Structures are given as C-alpha cells and as structure tokens.
Amino acid sequence: MPSTLSDLERPHAPATAARNPGGVDRRPFRDNPRLILLGICILLAALVAMVTLADRWSAEVNPSFLTEVVLYAVSAADLTMLLALGFVLARNIIKLAVERRRGLPFSRFRAKLVGALLGLTIIPALLVLLVGGELIRSSTQKWVSQPVDAVLGSAKQIAGEYYREREEIVASQAAGLARALPAGALRNGDAGGIRRIIETEVTQGRMRRIDVYVLTEGGGPVSLVAAQSPTLPRHDLRVFTDRFAARVAAGTASVAHETLDGGGGIVQAGSVVAEPGTGQPLGVVIATDHLTGELAREARRIVDAYEDYTRLRVLLPPLQGMYLSLFLMMTLMILVSATWMGLYLAKRITRPVHMLAEGAREIGAGHLDHRIEPETRDEFGSLIEAFNSMAAELATGQRKLERSRLDLERKNLQLEDRRRYIETVLERIATGVVSIGADGRVETINGSALRLLGVDRGVVGTEAAEIFEREDLKPLGGLLRQARTGSAPAVGHEITLAREGRDVHLAAAVTPLRRDDGGHEGAVLVFDDVTPLIRTQRVAAWRDVARRLAHEIKNPLTPIQLCAERMRRHFGAAPAPVRDLVEECTSTIVGEVESLKDLVDEFAQFARMPAPKAVPTDLHRMLADALALYNGLFQAIRIETRFDPTLPLVRIDAEQMRRVIINLVDNAVEALGGSSASAAPGRLVPLVVIETQHDPASGVARFTVADNGPGISAADRDKLFMPYYSTKRRGSGLGLAIVRRIVVEHGGSIEVHDNAPHGTRFVIEVPL
Amino acid sequence: MLIRAASCALLLLAAQALVSAVQAIHVTPLVRDGRIYVSFKLSEAFDNDDIRAAIHSGLTITFLYDIELRRGAAAWIDRTLDAATVSAGVQFDNLARRYHVSLSVDGRLEDTAILEREDRARRWLTEFERLNLFRSDRLEPNIEYYVRVRARTTPRNASFVWPWRGTDVAGLAKFTFLR
C-alpha cells in the first residue's frame, strides 16, 4: 500500500520481466513464423530428396552400398525418429499428467487438445503406413515373376549355348591344328612351314586368327607365328593372347573371351601341341574367332537383362526394406510433426489464456501495474491488449481511490484532531457540556459538567433521565424533558442547584439535535456556573450602594458633630445635672459620629478601590515585612512561615497584596482568640501558618494562610466574601470582600477550605 | 524359480549357437618362423541356395572374413592382439559361365583368377591355406591364444526394420604358444 500520494503517482516497475536482459530479445522457435516456415520447407525438401534418391538408388546404387550403408542409415534414422517420437510423447504425457495432478490451469484442456490432434493424426498415419507398406511389398513382389524368370532364363540359356557352341568350334579348330602341326617344325622353329598351315585355316575363314607358341625349357610359351584375317577388327590382342597361352600351357584354362573396343568380342581356345609318342608338350596353338558386334551385343543384352533380373530378385528384400523404411520415415516425420504441431497449437492457444489467467490473478492480488506482453498480433494479442487497457484503467481508478482514501484519511485525522481539540477545549472550559444521544443516554460529558453536576465518568452510557432524577439535578432534568418535547427555551435558562448547602447558579441551555427529516437525534446540554458572576454583580451593586451611602451619610455627619460640640460648649456653664446630661449626650453623639465616619471611610475605600499597579515583587520579602507588624503582639499565638525557595518574582501590587495578607492574618489571629488566646496544656498551640508554593505547571504562585482555630461552617463559607457579611460582632463585613476584589483584580483567585485537622485555610493563587 | 529356469534356457540356447558357429568354420593356426599362419575353411557355404543365386545373378559377391588373434581373459572380455580382414570376391559371367575371383588381405589385392568350375570357385571363396596374417613375436610363451574367424557376405540379404544381424558364421581354434 502506498504511504504517500507521491508513491501513487510513481508507476511501479513493469510486472513482465524482460526475457533477455542485457541482450537482444530472442524469440523462441515456436513463436517465430519464419523459422517454422523454414522448418516445414526443410522437412518437405528432405521428403522430396528421399523420394528422388530412393527412385535413383533402386537403379544406380551399388548393392553393397545399399545393404551396407543406405539401409542401415535409413533404419537408424527410423529408429531415431521413433525414439524422438516416443520421447516427445512420453515427455508430454508425463508433463500433462503432472500438470493435471497439480491442478495447473488448462492442463486438462491441453491434454484434450493434444490427444485429439494426436488421435486425428496417428490413426490415419498408421493406416496409411500399413496400407502403403503392403502396397510396396506387393508391388515389389511383382517385379519378379515366374514367366519373366522363365523367359529370361531361356534367353540366357540360348545366348550361353551359342557362346558354348562357338567355344566348342574354336576349341575343335585349335585341337585340330595342334594335331596337324608337325612336331619337327615346331621343335625347329620353322615359322614358315607353320605359317602356311595356319594361313590356310585363316584364309579359308575357319578361324579369324591363329597363334602358335613354342614352349621353352623352364619358361613360358613364346610366340612363334600368328596369322590374322583382315576381317578381324583391329585390336591389340597380343597381351591377352600371350597371357591366355600361358594359362593353356599351365593347364588352367582352355577357353577365353575378350571384348573388343569397337563392339563384339572374341572367343579363344587353346590346345597344347605334344610330341608324338612321348606326349611331351612342344607348343601351344591359340585359335581366335570373332563374334560380330550385333550378335555379341544382343547376347550381352540378354545376359545383362537376366543378371539385372536376378540381381533384383536377390536384392528384393533390402530394396523392400529400404522403401518401407523410407515410407516409415515419412510416417514418423508426419507423426513427429503432428505431435509437435499439436503441442505447439495447444501451447499457442493455452499460453495467452494462461497468461491472462495469471494476469487476472495478479490483478486480483492487487498488483494493478501487472502487464502482459503480447506475443502475437492476432486475436489473442488484441485480447491481451484489452486486458492491459483494463488493468491500466483499474490502476488509474485504484490510484484515484487511493488518493481519495488518503484525502479521507487526512480529513479523518483533521476531524480527529479537531475532535481532540474540542474535547480538550471542552475539558478545559468552565462550561459544562453534556451530549445525549437519540436513545436518551449520555454520550459525552466534559470535566466541568462532571464537577458542576457532581457525577463521575461512569455516567457515560447511562440514561440521562436516571442521572437527572437526582434531587439536586431535577431542574436540569426538567429542562431536558422540555427540550425533547420541543418546549425548552432556546436561550440560556438560569437554574439554581443546591450543593452542600450552597447555591450553585447555572445558566443552562439545551439544544435539541434534529435529523434532516426532523427526527429527534439527541440533545446537547450546556451550562455555565454563573455563581461568581452573580457574586460580582452583587459586589458591584454593593459598591454602588456603598458609594451612595458614603456620600449621603458622610455629608451630614460633620454638621452633626459640630452641633453636638457647640451644644456641649453652650451648656458648659449650665448647672451640673444639665451639663452632665449634655456632656453625656454630646459625647455619645460625637462617638457615634466618629464610628459612622470610620464606617463611611471603609465604604468609600471599598467603593473606590484603585486598579492594582503590578510590578515584579519579591513575595517572600513582602510577606516578611507584613508579618513583622505582629512581632511581640500576641504571646500565645505562633506565626510560622514556610516559604518555597524556588518561587520567582511575582507581578503584584505590593501595597494591596500586603493589605490582603494583614487582613487574612488579622482574621486568623482573631479566630484564635487574639490577645486573649492562650495555649492551655493538652490543647493545640494556636498557630498561623503562611506558606508559599511555586506551581510552574499552572504558572501560578500560591500562598496560603492557615490557622488551627474553630474554622468556618460550610454555610458561611460561600457568603464569606460578600460585602457586609461578617461573623464578628464589630465587623463591617468588607474585609474579605476587599481581599477577594484585590486578588481578582490581580488575575488570581482565592478559595477557602477547611484546615486539617482544625481551622481554616485560605489559598490565594496569582499568576507569575 | 521362473527367472532361474529362463536363465538356464537362455544359456543352453547360447551354447548351442556357439557350437553351431564353431562348427561352421574350421580354423587351423600354425606358428612358424615368427609368423602365425591361419588356414580356415567355411563349410557348406555353397549349399545355401541364396548364396548360389546371388553369385549366379552376376552380382559381385564378397566373402568377408574377420580374423582375430585373441587371448582369453578369465573375468573380462578377451583381448584382441591382432586382426586382419580377408575378402574373397566373385563375379559370375553368365555368358561365358566363368567365375572371376579375387583375393584381398586387409584391402590389398593378393590374387585374381577366372575359374570355369563352380567347385574351384567355391574353394577359392571358402578355403584358405596358410594365410600369413600375424606375427608371433608378441605372443607370450605357454599361454593359450585363439584365432577367431567370423564370416559374412556382402551385399547382405538384410530385412526391413532391423537390418542388423550378428555374424553369420564363426569359428575359432585355440593354441598354446611354445617358443
């Protein structure tokens, strides 16, 4: 969750990681249409090449190469492809099974798609393989048949018989010549005589060439003479004939064949010329006949055809094997391609959907900046782009929401601050505030209300009616009832509550809370303690009365006093009884006038109290000066000071505050009995304690005047500071009123409490 | 129990195959003058109609003999000390009805001939006398060695799907080298 608005504005890193960071983004083979097309072209080219080569191999390839290399290679390729197919199938079947077991998305769909594609391909492919294989086998079987076998065999037999016949003729000629040649001519090397004999044979056309060799002792045959027909094609037969003669002499051959350059061939037969009687070999006769080109060619063609046919028969199994292997290879290629294509299509289809599902999960998890990189520009690509747009809009909306949430949170914090501020203010103010809900229960109540009503915090949640049923709070309860019924006055209403024998004057107002539809939603009760205000008003009234009294009474006093003294002087010469009477009356008049003057002076002083001139003053010094007046006056009363050494200078009018101290100490001394006070054994020592305190937390200086006298009753305590209220027989009742006024005009306060265990305690607080 | 019975049956079959293979080629080694001469004869080769038909089809049929001089090992594969390949080829001329034969040792042409009779061609192709193939100076005295000959023909009459076959026939002869 973003912590600030700036976090919201900063986009997150793209969720789709770069595939090849730091390098060129290589597309895999399956996603590259060009590579796929190239692969298909290579496959087709391989198939065409195999078909073409198979067609040519059957006619041209060396059989050994065919059976030793080609067949093995094709079979090896078949096995390899079979293994590859098995591997691909097994791998993907296992993979699909594992995916299904793990419950991966789209595994079932992929399995079905691959299975359907494989089923659609494998069954026809196997059928084609079986039918095609049978076709190949039956077709190749037809290459060899019994009629062809018989015809070619007969033809070869005819050609062979012709050759054999010619061999026998030539051999017969050679044998005849060997017998006809004179042994002596051969022994003597008579080439001329022998030539005549053999030339006759050649000239008569019985042979095309005749060679006569003489056998040397311990060596091979040596050519003696040769005769050749001019019709024999020119061909160097020398070497061939010499070699054949040697084989004839050795007894290892009697007939030989040689193919001529210009077509046709020769048949040679040899015979040994032996010594008549002994049979000792003397020489060798080689007879050569020519097989014309057409005849030899036809015979050769017959034999070639026969050999081709028999070779085909011999090579039929490997040829069938090769064709079947090629066919199997093509089938396997199709199967492998189909399998791969099925897997590819399944992946092609499920991958974008899987990516979309993954993306949806990411979005659902709150990663709204997750994006999917479209891999294609087809419908799936459009779908992914639509998903990305949706995600972007969601992200924008979420950012707006987040921004609003933060705004709301900030406003809530502000409201909370404000609430806390109001609570603090409510807790601090002197006005009591009580909020009451629609159900009539107290929801909030501040400290002043608690103090003024004399209840604790436990009242929160209780029925307001129950609280205000209390005897002293009943006036407020009535006010609340009026508010509920709508008859309560909108303005403040003054209510007097009796509290511990004192009257507490409250200015209370109830504000009913209304919903928009006018329904009752509770009320807020606000009340102020106006008792000090009323008291002040009374003091002001008394000051006015005092000023009028002083003015109205003081004026006639002087004439009265003068008249009385004049009467005393006038009757000074009168008889004694008269003079005594006058003296007594005038003394009384003058005394009472003096008393009235003192009273009027006090009234005037109370009425014309000047504003204090506050300056920083050493309070301790001022107190010490004031208390010095009492040194030695009262033997039985002990005056004790407990000063706080940390107290700083206090802004006060020293003269006025001195009067306050003297007044309070006078009252304390008088409460302890004054000059008649005594410290009887077993009783407490009459004691007046003046104590100072520094209260930095409140920012006030506090000083206390306490005595251990009889104390003041609770009923009198409230009236104590009112003018003309006095518990003394001869008091004007203005002393504490003046004290209170001085303290108040200094911005301070004065309270009176009971002193423990006996006596009274006046506490004065003035701001520093 | 079943596995043991199957193992025994397999061993029996293998032994029979070995015996028949040994009987197909008769091998005779001869150590003399620092050389090892090997004579061997492939029996009943031409009794096979397929071979005869292949030869008379005019194809060049080659009989290939892989000859190995080996020393037996007790607990390991026998060690081949030396090896040679003898190939005897034949091409039948159907017109002249003659067998053009040749003999090569380790690819080296040793001899050629044109034979008229089939039995001579058969002997040329299947019987070999004292071929000088190996040297004996590497042999240790009083140790038993053997010469193994494996024969096959080319082109093969191989079949579809699984053209690979083991050696058609084989034979061996043991000998103890004595210095």
PDB file of N, CA, C and O in Angstrom, chain A residues 539-559:
ATOM      1  N   VAL A 539     -21.424  42.335  44.275  1.00  0.00           N
ATOM      2  CA  VAL A 539     -20.377  43.214  44.822  1.00  0.00           C
ATOM      3  C   VAL A 539     -20.459  44.598  44.178  1.00  0.00           C
ATOM      4  O   VAL A 539     -20.340  45.638  44.842  1.00  0.00           O
ATOM      5  N   ALA A 540     -20.691  44.588  42.871  1.00  0.00           N
ATOM      6  CA  ALA A 540     -20.795  45.872  42.166  1.00  0.00           C
ATOM      7  C   ALA A 540     -21.970  46.681  42.695  1.00  0.00           C
ATOM      8  O   ALA A 540     -21.872  47.905  42.891  1.00  0.00           O
ATOM      9  N   ALA A 541     -23.049  45.937  42.935  1.00  0.00           N
ATOM     10  CA  ALA A 541     -24.222  46.637  43.461  1.00  0.00           C
ATOM     11  C   ALA A 541     -23.921  47.203  44.830  1.00  0.00           C
ATOM     12  O   ALA A 541     -24.279  48.350  45.159  1.00  0.00           O
ATOM     13  N   TRP A 542     -23.212  46.393  45.624  1.00  0.00           N
ATOM     14  CA  TRP A 542     -22.868  46.864  46.954  1.00  0.00           C
ATOM     15  C   TRP A 542     -21.911  48.044  46.891  1.00  0.00           C
ATOM     16  O   TRP A 542     -21.996  48.955  47.711  1.00  0.00           O
ATOM     17  N   ARG A 543     -21.011  47.996  45.887  1.00  0.00           N
ATOM     18  CA  ARG A 543     -20.087  49.135  45.772  1.00  0.00           C
ATOM     19  C   ARG A 543     -20.879  50.413  45.463  1.00  0.00           C
ATOM     20  O   ARG A 543     -20.605  51.477  45.978  1.00  0.00           O
ATOM     21  N   ASP A 544     -21.855  50.261  44.629  1.00  0.00           N
ATOM     22  CA  ASP A 544     -22.673  51.427  44.301  1.00  0.00           C
ATOM     23  C   ASP A 544     -23.427  51.927  45.522  1.00  0.00           C
ATOM     24  O   ASP A 544     -23.472  53.130  45.808  1.00  0.00           O
ATOM     25  N   VAL A 545     -23.957  50.946  46.250  1.00  0.00           N
ATOM     26  CA  VAL A 545     -24.688  51.321  47.484  1.00  0.00           C
ATOM     27  C   VAL A 545     -23.733  51.994  48.458  1.00  0.00           C
ATOM     28  O   VAL A 545     -24.055  53.020  49.082  1.00  0.00           O
ATOM     29  N   ALA A 546     -22.518  51.420  48.534  1.00  0.00           N
ATOM     30  CA  ALA A 546     -21.542  51.978  49.472  1.00  0.00           C
ATOM     31  C   ALA A 546     -21.185  53.397  49.092  1.00  0.00           C
ATOM     32  O   ALA A 546     -21.065  54.286  49.953  1.00  0.00           O
ATOM     33  N   ARG A 547     -20.973  53.594  47.792  1.00  0.00           N
ATOM     34  CA  ARG A 547     -20.616  54.940  47.369  1.00  0.00           C
ATOM     35  C   ARG A 547     -21.749  55.921  47.693  1.00  0.00           C
ATOM     36  O   ARG A 547     -21.520  57.016  48.206  1.00  0.00           O
ATOM     37  N   ARG A 548     -22.994  55.544  47.436  1.00  0.00           N
ATOM     38  CA  ARG A 548     -24.132  56.423  47.725  1.00  0.00           C
ATOM     39  C   ARG A 548     -24.256  56.668  49.233  1.00  0.00           C
ATOM     40  O   ARG A 548     -24.468  57.795  49.671  1.00  0.00           O
ATOM     41  N   LEU A 549     -24.089  55.523  49.966  1.00  0.00           N
ATOM     42  CA  LEU A 549     -24.202  55.673  51.406  1.00  0.00           C
ATOM     43  C   LEU A 549     -23.133  56.621  51.955  1.00  0.00           C
ATOM     44  O   LEU A 549     -23.403  57.508  52.768  1.00  0.00           O
ATOM     45  N   ALA A 550     -21.901  56.407  51.430  1.00  0.00           N
ATOM     46  CA  ALA A 550     -20.787  57.244  51.901  1.00  0.00           C
ATOM     47  C   ALA A 550     -21.079  58.702  51.590  1.00  0.00           C
ATOM     48  O   ALA A 550     -20.858  59.598  52.404  1.00  0.00           O
ATOM     49  N   HIS A 551     -21.583  58.882  50.390  1.00  0.00           N
ATOM     50  CA  HIS A 551     -21.858  60.249  50.002  1.00  0.00           C
ATOM     51  C   HIS A 551     -23.010  60.839  50.817  1.00  0.00           C
ATOM     52  O   HIS A 551     -22.921  61.974  51.317  1.00  0.00           O
ATOM     53  N   GLU A 552     -24.092  60.079  51.017  1.00  0.00           N
ATOM     54  CA  GLU A 552     -25.286  60.585  51.668  1.00  0.00           C
ATOM     55  C   GLU A 552     -25.098  60.672  53.185  1.00  0.00           C
ATOM     56  O   GLU A 552     -25.665  61.545  53.830  1.00  0.00           O
ATOM     57  N   ILE A 553     -24.298  59.772  53.745  1.00  0.00           N
ATOM     58  CA  ILE A 553     -24.175  59.740  55.203  1.00  0.00           C
ATOM     59  C   ILE A 553     -23.061  60.675  55.673  1.00  0.00           C
ATOM     60  O   ILE A 553     -23.193  61.384  56.666  1.00  0.00           O
ATOM     61  N   LYS A 554     -21.958  60.707  54.885  1.00  0.00           N
ATOM     62  CA  LYS A 554     -20.808  61.467  55.378  1.00  0.00           C
ATOM     63  C   LYS A 554     -21.095  62.985  55.437  1.00  0.00           C
ATOM     64  O   LYS A 554     -20.640  63.681  56.338  1.00  0.00           O
ATOM     65  N   ASN A 555     -21.870  63.438  54.515  1.00  0.00           N
ATOM     66  CA  ASN A 555     -22.132  64.890  54.461  1.00  0.00           C
ATOM     67  C   ASN A 555     -22.803  65.428  55.735  1.00  0.00           C
ATOM     68  O   ASN A 555     -22.363  66.449  56.262  1.00  0.00           O
ATOM     69  N   PRO A 556     -23.845  64.789  56.246  1.00  0.00           N
ATOM     70  CA  PRO A 556     -24.463  65.369  57.466  1.00  0.00           C
ATOM     71  C   PRO A 556     -23.696  65.077  58.751  1.00  0.00           C
ATOM     72  O   PRO A 556     -24.030  65.638  59.805  1.00  0.00           O
ATOM     73  N   LEU A 557     -22.674  64.211  58.706  1.00  0.00           N
ATOM     74  CA  LEU A 557     -22.009  63.826  59.956  1.00  0.00           C
ATOM     75  C   LEU A 557     -21.223  65.000  60.564  1.00  0.00           C
ATOM     76  O   LEU A 557     -21.248  65.219  61.770  1.00  0.00           O
ATOM     77  N   THR A 558     -20.524  65.721  59.738  1.00  0.00           N
ATOM     78  CA  THR A 558     -19.718  66.843  60.252  1.00  0.00           C
ATOM     79  C   THR A 558     -20.611  67.909  60.907  1.00  0.00           C
ATOM     80  O   THR A 558     -20.332  68.348  62.051  1.00  0.00           O
ATOM     81  N   PRO A 559     -21.720  68.331  60.270  1.00  0.00           N
ATOM     82  CA  PRO A 559     -22.597  69.300  60.971  1.00  0.00           C
ATOM     83  C   PRO A 559     -23.144  68.735  62.272  1.00  0.00           C
ATOM     84  O   PRO A 559     -23.264  69.485  63.278  1.00  0.00           O
TER      85      PRO A 559
END
